[in-house]
Coordinates of C-alpha atoms in Angstrom, one line a residue:
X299 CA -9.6 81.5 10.6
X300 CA -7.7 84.5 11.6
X301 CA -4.4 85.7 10.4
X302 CA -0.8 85.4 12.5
X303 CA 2.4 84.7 11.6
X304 CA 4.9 82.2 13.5
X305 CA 7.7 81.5 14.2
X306 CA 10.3 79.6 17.0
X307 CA 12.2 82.8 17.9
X308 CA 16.0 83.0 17.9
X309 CA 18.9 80.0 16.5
X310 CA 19.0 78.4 20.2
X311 CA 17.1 75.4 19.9
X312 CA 19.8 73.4 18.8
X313 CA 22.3 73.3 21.6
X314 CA 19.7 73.9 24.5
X315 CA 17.5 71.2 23.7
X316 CA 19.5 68.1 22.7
X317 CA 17.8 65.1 24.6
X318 CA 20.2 62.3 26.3
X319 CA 19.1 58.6 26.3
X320 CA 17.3 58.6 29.8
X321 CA 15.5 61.2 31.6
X322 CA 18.2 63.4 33.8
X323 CA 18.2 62.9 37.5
X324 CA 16.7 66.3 37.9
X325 CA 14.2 68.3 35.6
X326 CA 16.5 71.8 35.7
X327 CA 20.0 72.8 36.3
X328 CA 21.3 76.3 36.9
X329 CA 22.9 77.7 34.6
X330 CA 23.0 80.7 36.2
X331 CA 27.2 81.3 36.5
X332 CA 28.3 79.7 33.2
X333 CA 25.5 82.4 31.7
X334 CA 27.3 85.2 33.0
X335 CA 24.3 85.8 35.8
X336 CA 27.0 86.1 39.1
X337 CA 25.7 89.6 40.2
X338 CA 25.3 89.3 44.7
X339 CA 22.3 90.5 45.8
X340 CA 22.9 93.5 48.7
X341 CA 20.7 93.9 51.1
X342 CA 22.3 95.3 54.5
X343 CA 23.7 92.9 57.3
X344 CA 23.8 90.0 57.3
X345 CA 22.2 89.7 60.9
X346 CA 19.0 91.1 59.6
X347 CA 18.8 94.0 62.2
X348 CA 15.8 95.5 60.7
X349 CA 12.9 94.5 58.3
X350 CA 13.7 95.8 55.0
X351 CA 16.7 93.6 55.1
X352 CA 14.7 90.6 54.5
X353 CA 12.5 91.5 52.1
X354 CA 13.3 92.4 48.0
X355 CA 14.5 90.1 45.3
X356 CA 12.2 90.7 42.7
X357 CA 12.9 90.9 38.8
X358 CA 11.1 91.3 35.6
X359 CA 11.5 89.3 32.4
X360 CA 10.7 91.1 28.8
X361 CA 11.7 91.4 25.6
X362 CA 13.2 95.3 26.1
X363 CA 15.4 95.1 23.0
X364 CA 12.5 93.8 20.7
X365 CA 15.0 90.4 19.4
X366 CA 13.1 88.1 20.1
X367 CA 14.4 86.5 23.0
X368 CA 14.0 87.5 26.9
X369 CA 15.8 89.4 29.1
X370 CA 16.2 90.2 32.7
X371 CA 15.5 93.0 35.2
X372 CA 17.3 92.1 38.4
X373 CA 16.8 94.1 41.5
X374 CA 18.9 95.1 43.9
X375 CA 19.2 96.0 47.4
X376 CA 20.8 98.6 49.4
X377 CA 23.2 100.8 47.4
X378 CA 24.6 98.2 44.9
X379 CA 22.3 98.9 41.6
X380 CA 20.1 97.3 39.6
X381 CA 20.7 94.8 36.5
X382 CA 19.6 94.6 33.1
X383 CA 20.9 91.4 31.9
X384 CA 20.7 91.7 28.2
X385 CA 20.1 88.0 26.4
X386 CA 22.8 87.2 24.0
X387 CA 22.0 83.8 23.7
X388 CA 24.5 81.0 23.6
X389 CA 27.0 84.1 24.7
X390 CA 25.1 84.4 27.8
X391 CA 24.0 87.2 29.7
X392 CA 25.2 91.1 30.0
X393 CA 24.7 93.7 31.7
X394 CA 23.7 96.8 30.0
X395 CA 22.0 98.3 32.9
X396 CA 24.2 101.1 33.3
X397 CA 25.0 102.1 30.0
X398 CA 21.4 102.2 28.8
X399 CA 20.4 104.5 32.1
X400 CA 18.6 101.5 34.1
X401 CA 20.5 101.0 36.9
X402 CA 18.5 102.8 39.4
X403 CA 19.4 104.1 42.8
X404 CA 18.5 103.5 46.6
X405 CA 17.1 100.0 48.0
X406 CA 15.1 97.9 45.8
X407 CA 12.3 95.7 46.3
X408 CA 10.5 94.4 42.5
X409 CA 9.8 94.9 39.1
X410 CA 7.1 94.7 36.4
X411 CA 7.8 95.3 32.8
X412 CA 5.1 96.8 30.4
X413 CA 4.5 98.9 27.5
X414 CA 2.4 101.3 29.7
X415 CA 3.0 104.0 26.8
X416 CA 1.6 101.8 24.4
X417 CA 4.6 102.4 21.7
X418 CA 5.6 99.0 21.1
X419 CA 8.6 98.3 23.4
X420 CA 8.7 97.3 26.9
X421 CA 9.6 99.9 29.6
X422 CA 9.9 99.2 33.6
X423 CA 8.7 99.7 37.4
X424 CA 10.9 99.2 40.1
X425 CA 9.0 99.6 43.6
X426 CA 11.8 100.5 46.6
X427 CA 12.3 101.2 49.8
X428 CA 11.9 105.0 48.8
X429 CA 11.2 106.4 45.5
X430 CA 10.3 104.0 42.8
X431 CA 11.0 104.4 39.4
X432 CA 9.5 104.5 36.6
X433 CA 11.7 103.9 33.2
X434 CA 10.4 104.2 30.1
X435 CA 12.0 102.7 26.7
X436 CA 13.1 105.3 24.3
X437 CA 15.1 102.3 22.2
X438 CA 18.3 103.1 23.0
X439 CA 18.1 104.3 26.3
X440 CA 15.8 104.3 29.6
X441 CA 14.6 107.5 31.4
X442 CA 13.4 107.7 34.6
X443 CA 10.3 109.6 34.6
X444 CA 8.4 108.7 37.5
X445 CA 8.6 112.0 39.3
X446 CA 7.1 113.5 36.6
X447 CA 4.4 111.1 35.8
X448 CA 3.5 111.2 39.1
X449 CA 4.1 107.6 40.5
X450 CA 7.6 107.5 42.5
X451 CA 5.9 107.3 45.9
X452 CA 7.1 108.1 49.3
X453 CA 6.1 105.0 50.8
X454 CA 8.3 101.6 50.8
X455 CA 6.8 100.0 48.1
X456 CA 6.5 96.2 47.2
X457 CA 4.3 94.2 45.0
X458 CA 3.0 95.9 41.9
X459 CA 1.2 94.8 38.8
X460 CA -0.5 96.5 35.7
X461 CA -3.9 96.4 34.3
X462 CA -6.2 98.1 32.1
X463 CA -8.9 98.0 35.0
X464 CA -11.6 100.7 32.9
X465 CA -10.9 99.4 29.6
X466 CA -9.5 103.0 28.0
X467 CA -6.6 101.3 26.0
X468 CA -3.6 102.0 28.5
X469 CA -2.2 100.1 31.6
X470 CA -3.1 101.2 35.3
X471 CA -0.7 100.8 38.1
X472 CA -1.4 99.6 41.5
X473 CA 1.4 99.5 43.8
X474 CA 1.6 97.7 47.5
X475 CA 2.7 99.1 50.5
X476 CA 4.4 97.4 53.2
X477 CA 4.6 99.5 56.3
X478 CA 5.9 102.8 57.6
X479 CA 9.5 102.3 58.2
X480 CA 12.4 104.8 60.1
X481 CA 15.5 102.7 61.6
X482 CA 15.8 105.5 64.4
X483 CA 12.6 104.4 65.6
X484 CA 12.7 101.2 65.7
X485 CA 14.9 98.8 68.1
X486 CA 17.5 96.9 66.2
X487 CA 16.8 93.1 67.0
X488 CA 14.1 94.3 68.9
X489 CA 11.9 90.7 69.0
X490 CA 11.8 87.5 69.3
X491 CA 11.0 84.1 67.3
X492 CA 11.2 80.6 68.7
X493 CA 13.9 81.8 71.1
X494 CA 16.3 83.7 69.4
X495 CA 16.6 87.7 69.3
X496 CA 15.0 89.0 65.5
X497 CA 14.0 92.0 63.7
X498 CA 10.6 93.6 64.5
X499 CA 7.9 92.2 62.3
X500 CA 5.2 94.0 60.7
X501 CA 3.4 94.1 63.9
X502 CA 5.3 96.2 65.4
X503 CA 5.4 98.8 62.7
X504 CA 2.4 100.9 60.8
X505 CA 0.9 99.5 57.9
X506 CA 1.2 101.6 54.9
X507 CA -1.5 102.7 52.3
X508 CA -1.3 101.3 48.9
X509 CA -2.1 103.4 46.4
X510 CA -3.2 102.9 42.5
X511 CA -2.7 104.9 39.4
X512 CA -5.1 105.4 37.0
X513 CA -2.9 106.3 33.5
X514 CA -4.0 109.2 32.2
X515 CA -1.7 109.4 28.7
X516 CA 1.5 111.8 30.1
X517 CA 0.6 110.9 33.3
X518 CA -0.5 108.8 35.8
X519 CA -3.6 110.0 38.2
X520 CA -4.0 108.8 42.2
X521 CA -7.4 107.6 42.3
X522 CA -7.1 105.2 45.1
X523 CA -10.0 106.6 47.1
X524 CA -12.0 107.2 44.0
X525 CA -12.0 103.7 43.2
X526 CA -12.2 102.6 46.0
X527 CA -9.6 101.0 47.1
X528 CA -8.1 103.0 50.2
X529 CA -9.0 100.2 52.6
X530 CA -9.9 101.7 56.2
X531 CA -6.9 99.0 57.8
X532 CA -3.9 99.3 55.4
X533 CA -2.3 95.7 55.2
X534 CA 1.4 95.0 54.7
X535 CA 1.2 94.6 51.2
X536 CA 3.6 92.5 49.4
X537 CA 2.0 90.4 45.9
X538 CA -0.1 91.6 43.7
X539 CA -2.3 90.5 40.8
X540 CA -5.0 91.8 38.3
X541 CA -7.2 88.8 36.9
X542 CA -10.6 88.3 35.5
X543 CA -11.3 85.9 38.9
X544 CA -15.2 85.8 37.7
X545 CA -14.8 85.8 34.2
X546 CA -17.2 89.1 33.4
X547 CA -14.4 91.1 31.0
X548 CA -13.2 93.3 34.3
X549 CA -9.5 92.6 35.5
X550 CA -10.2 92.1 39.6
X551 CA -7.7 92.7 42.3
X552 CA -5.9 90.6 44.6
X553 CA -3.3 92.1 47.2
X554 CA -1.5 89.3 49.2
X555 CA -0.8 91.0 52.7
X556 CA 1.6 90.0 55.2
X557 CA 0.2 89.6 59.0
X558 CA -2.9 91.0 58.0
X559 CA -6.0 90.0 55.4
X560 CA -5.4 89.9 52.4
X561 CA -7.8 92.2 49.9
X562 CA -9.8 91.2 47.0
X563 CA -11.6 93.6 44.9
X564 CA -14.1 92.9 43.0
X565 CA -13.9 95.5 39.6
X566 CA -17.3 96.9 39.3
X567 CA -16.9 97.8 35.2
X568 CA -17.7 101.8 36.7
X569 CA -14.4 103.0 37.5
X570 CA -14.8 101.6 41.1
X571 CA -14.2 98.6 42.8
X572 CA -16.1 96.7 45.5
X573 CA -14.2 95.0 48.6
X574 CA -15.2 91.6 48.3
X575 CA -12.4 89.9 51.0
X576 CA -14.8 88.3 53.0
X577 CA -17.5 87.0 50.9
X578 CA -14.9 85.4 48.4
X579 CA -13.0 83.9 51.2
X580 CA -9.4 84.7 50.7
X581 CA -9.2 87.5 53.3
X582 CA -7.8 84.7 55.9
X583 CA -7.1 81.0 56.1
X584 CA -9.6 78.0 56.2
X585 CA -10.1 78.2 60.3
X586 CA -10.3 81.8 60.2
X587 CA -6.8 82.9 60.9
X588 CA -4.9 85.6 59.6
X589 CA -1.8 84.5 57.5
X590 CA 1.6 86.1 56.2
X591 CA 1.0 86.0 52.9
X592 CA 3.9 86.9 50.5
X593 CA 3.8 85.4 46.8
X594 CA 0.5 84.9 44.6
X595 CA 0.5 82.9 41.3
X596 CA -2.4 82.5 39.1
X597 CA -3.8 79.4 37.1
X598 CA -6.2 77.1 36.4
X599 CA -4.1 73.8 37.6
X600 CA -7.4 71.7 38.0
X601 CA -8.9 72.8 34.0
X602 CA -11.6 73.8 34.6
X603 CA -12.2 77.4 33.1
X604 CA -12.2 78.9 36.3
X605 CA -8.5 80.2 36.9
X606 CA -7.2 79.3 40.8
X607 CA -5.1 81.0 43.3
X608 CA -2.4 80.4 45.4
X609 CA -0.4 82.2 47.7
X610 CA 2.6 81.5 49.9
X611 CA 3.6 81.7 53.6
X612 CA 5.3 81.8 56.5
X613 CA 6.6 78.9 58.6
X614 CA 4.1 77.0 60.7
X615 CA 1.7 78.1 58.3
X616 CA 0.7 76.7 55.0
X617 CA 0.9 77.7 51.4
X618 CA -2.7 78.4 50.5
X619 CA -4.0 77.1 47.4
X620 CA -7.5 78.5 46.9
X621 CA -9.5 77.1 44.1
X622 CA -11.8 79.1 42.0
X623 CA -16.1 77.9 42.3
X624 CA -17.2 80.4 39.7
X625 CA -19.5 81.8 42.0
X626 CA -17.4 84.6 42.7
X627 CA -16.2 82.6 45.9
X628 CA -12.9 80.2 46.3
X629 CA -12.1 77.3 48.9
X630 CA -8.9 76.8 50.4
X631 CA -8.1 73.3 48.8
X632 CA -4.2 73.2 50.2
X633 CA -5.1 70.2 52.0
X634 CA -7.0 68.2 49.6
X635 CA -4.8 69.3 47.0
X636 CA -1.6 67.8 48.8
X637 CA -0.1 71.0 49.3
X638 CA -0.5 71.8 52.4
X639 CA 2.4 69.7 54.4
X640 CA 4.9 70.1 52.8
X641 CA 5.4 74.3 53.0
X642 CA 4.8 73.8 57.1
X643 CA 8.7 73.9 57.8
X644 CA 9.3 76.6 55.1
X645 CA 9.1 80.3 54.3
X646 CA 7.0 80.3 51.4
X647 CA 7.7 83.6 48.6
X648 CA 8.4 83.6 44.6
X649 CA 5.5 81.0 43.1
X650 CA 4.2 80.5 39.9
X651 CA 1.8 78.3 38.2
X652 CA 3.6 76.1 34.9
X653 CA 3.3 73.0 32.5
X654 CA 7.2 72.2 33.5
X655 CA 6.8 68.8 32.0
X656 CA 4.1 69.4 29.1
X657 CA 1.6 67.2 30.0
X658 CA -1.1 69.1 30.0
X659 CA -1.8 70.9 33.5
X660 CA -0.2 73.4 35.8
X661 CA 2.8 72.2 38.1
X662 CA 3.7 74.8 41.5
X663 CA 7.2 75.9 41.7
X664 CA 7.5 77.9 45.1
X665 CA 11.0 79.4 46.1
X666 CA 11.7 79.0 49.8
X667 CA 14.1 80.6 52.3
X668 CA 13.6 82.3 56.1
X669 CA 13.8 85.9 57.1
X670 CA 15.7 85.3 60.0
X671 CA 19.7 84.2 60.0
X672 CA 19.4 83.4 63.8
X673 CA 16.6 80.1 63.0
X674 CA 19.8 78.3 62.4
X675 CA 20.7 78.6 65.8
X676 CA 17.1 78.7 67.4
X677 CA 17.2 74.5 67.1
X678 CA 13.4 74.4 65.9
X679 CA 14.6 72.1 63.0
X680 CA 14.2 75.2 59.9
X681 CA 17.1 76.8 58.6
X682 CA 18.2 80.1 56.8
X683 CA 18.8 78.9 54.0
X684 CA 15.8 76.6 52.1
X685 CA 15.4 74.4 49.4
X686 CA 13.2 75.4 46.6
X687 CA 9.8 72.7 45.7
X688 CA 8.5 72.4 42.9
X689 CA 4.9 70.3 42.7
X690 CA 3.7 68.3 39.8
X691 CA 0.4 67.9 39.1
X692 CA -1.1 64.4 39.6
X693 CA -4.0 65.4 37.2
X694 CA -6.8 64.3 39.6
X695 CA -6.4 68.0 42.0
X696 CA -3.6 66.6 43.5
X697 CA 0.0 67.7 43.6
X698 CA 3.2 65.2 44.2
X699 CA 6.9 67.0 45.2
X700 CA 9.3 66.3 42.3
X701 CA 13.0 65.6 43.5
X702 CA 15.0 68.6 42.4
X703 CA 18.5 66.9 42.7
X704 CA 21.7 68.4 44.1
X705 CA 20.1 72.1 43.8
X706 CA 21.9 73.9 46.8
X707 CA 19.7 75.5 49.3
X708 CA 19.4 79.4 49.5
X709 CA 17.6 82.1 50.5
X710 CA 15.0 82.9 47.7
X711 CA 12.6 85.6 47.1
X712 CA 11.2 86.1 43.6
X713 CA 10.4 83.3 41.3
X714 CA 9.9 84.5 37.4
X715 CA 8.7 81.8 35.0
X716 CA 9.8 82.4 31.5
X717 CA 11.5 80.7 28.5
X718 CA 14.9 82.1 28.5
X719 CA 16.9 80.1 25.4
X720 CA 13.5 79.6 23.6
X721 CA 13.3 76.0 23.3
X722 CA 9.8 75.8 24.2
X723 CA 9.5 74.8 27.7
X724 CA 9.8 76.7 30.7
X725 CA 12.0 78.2 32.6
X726 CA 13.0 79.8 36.3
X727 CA 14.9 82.4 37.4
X728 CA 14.7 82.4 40.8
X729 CA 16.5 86.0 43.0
X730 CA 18.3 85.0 46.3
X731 CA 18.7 87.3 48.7
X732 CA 22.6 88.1 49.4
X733 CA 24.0 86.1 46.7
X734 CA 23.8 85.2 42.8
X735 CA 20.6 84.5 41.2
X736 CA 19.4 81.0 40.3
X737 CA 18.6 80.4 36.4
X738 CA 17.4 76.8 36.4
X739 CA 17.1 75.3 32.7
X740 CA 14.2 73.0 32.3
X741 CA 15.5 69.5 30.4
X742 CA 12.3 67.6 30.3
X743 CA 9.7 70.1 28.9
X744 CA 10.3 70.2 25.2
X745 CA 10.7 65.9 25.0
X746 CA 6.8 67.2 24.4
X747 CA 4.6 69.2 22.5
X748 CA 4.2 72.4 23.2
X749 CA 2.7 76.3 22.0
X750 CA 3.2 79.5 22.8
X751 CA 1.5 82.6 21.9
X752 CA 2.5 86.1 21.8
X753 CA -0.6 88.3 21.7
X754 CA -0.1 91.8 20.3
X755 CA -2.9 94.5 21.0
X756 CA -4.5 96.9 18.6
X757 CA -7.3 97.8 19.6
X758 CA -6.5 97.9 23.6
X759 CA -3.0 98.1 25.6
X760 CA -0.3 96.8 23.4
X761 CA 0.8 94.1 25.5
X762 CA -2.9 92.5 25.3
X763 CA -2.9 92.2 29.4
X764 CA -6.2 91.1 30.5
X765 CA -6.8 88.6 27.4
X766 CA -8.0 85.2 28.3
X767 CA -7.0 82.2 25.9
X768 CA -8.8 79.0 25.7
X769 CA -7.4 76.3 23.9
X770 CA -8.8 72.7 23.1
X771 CA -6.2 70.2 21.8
X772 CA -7.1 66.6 21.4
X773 CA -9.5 65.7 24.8
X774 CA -8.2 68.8 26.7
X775 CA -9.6 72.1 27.0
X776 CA -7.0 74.9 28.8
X777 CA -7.2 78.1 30.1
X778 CA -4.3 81.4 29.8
X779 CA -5.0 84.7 31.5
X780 CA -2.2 87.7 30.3
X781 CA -1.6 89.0 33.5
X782 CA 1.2 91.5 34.4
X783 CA 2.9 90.9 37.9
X784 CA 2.7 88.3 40.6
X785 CA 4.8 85.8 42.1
X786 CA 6.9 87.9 45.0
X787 CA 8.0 91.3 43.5
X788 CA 8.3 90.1 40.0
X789 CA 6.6 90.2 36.5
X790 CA 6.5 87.3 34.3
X791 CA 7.0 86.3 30.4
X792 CA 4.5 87.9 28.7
X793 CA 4.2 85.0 26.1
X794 CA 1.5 82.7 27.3
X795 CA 2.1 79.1 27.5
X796 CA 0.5 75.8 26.9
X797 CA 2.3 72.1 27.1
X798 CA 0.1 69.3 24.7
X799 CA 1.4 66.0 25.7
X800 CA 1.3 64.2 22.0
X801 CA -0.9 66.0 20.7
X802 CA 0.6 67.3 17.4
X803 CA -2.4 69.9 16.2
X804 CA -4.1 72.6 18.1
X805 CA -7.7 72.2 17.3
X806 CA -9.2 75.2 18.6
X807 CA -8.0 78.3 19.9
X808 CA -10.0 81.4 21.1
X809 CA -8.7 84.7 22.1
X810 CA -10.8 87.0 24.1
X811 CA -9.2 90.6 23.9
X812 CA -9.6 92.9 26.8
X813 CA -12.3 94.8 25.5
X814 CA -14.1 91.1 25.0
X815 CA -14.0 90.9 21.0
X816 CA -13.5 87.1 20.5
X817 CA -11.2 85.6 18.0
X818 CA -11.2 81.8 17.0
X819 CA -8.4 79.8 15.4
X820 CA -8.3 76.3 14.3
X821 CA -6.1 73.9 12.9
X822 CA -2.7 75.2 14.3
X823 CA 0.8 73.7 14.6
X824 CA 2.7 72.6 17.4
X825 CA 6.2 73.7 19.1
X826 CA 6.1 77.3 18.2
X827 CA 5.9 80.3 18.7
X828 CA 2.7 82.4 17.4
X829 CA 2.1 86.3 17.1
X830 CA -1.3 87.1 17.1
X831 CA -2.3 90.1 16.5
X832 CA -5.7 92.0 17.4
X833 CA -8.2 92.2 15.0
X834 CA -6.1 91.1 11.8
X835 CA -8.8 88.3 11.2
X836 CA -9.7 86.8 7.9
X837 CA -13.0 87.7 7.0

């Protein structure tokens, strides 16, 4: 058995997860303004002239101060500043954005959070309309330094996520672009949808090259046509995500585009990567048609082995829940899964894969809300302003809508999964555009077991990104990627995750680092906390 230590981080547990009599009307409550977390989103008019003005509300969740508990990178839009909401616990959340040199400038779209210098703390990468940046942790401050490692980018920048795609021991960047963008060029309400006057959609505007980073120690290397990757028809990029989707030790690629195909890479283990869109079916929809694509999630909700993937959409569409076959293909299952219906009327973008209620598989939360102000007038039945879903899994590769209560309907973007107060079950945050976020406490999670694991690298990236856990507790066998970005614009606990039902001991537990050394533990606790770290094993 290998060595780790435990422990259920921070003195919160008390007050956060005191159980009534009966099960609460609704499974979360936001919390959101008693928590001090009131900061408006910006993000131009409120007409929505032009296409940037929809899109943003990501955030990141780490650990930046190293105590234990998770904080919050919020971003902005145009000209009001980014947040980092610093986790004080039953005192709430402050923020210490500007004083510790994080607040950034210009108009933000997401975040990521990851130790991509490999010295034990979390730093950040916020992608923008123009310039991203690139802070790096020095403890007691942040310092922009993504001119001079080479990764700001000219481009309008969405979706990004981290990987260490060759296996060296540091995190790589790739970073999604949307489209090429000038407001003097383009006609203010220039379209139209369902009858009203809109912004121009991607279609009427260039898409833009994404580009990824290859990190190179000081710096950070553009070797997007090296690797492959400068796709011949640039998409409007938006989600991104690095995952093992055929379970050979290579972290793949998926880029969730908007009005175009989407891309899947496949890595080749060489430094390269092949374009496998077509072949693994998840370039377009199930009768061939190109969809707008915004959030991605990863998971394996049907237990399997074989981690699934779903992304969102636009109205009229469907969100797209494409299950893994192992073969190095997937089939869109939205409809068999249940799924499929109920985003028609909505504008599908934040998702993420979750136990919510600890039974034992993956539940959906998607966050909703349209692009245009107008469809409130257009009288096609959607509105502005949408309410949020979250699915629970039936168990059987089904999916039911739970009731979310008297949550009031907003205009959501990025949805970051994560264990706030440290109770053990999960969280939301959830960014809306052009007002406060949503931080929606889970009450039913922790009435069951649970275990969470932080995974600490030694002998690869820090953060252990690109480790696969597989745990078997009682009849159960489950699977964890560590992945590093996804949902819309956002980047997720790092701490991975696993509800148990009754089960009160873990039986088996194997951790397969990134550069595919296998560790196996057995016996373990319940409704904790572990650190493991790489390599300290018991000989």
């Amino acid at each position: 058995m290998s060595a780790f230590s435990a422990n259920i981080t921070g003195g919160l547990c008390v007050l956060w997860t005191c159980c009534a009599a009966a099960e609460p009307l609704a499974p979360f409550v936001d919390v959101a303004a008693e928590l001090g977390l009131t900061r408006v989103h910006t993000s131009g008019s409120l007409a929505k002239g032009y296409i940037p003005e929809a899109k943003g509300g990501g955030s990141a969740a780490l650990d930046f101060d190293c105590d234990g508990d998770q904080d919050l990178y919020w971003v902005n839009g145009k000209g009001g500043g980014h947040a980092l909401f610093r986790n004080d616990g039953l005192a709430g959340f402050v923020d210490v954005g500007e004083a510790l040199g994080a607040a950034g400038r210009g108009w933000g779209m997401g975040a990521t959070s990851a130790d991509f210098d490999n010295d034990g703390d979390q730093d950040l990468y916020a992608t923008q309309l123009r310039e991203n940046l690139l802070y790096r942790n020095d403890g007691d401050r942040f310092v922009d330094m993504a001119a001079a490692a080479g990764v700001a980018t000219p481009y309008w920048s969405t979706g990004a996520a981290w990987a260490d795609y060759d296996r060296d021991g540091d995190l790589d960047l790739y970073v999604a672009s949307y489209a090429v963008f000038d407001s003097t060029e383009v006609e203010r309400l220039g379209a139209q949808w369902k009858g009203v006057e809109v912004f121009v959609g991607p279609r009427g505007l260039m898409g833009a090259a994404d580009v990824f980073y290859r990190n190179d120690g000081d710096e950070f290397a553009d070797i997007t046509a090296w690797a492959r990757l400068n796709h011949p028809s640039p998409g409007y990029g938006l989600g991104v995500l690095f995952a093992d989707a055929d379970a050979d030790g290579w972290p793949d690629l998926f880029v969730a585009n908007d009005s175009s195909p989407n891309f899947f890479y496949r890595n080749r283990g060489d430094g390269r990567f092949s374009d496998r869109s077509l072949p693994a079916r998840l370039a377009y929809g199930r009768s061939g048609q190109i969809q707008a694509s915004m959030g991605i999630t990863w998971g394996d909700y049907d237990n399997d082995g074989h981690p699934d993937l779903l992304a969102t959409h636009f109205e009229d569409e469907y969100n797209t829940l494409y299950r893994n076959e192992g073969d190095g293909t997937f089939a869109d299952v939205s409809a068999e899964a249940a799924l499929a219906r109920a985003g028609w009327a909505h504008v599908g973008f934040g998702a993420g894969f979750f136990d919510y209620d600890h039974d034992g598989d993956l539940d959906l939360w998607v966050a909703n809300g349209h692009v245009y102000p107008q469809i409130d007038r257009a009288g096609s039945g959607s509105a502005y302003a949408q309410p949020n879903h979250l699915f629970a899994n039936v168990g059987d590769g089904t999916f039911t809508q739970v009731a979310l209560g008297a949550e009031v309907p907003r205009v959501s973007r990025g949805a970051n999964v994560f264990d706030f107060d440290n109770d053990g079950d999960l969280d939301v945050f959830v960014a809306n555009l052009d007002d406060r976020p949503s931080l929606l406490r889970n009450d039913v999670g922790n009435r069951r077991n649970w275990l969470g694991l932080r995974l600490v690298g030694t002998r690869g990236n820090r953060d252990g990104i690109g480790a696969r856990a597989r745990l078997v507790a009682g009849k159960r066998t489950q699977t964890r990627d560590l992945i590093c970005g996804s949902s819309f614009l956002s980047s997720e606990d790092r701490r991975l995750h696993f509800g148990l039902g009754r089960v009160e001991r873990v039986d088996t537990l194997e951790v397969r680092w990134p550069d595919q050394q296998r560790e196996v533990f057995t016996d373990l606790p319940v409704n904790r906390y572990l650190t493991i770290e790489e390599g300290n094993s018991d000989k």
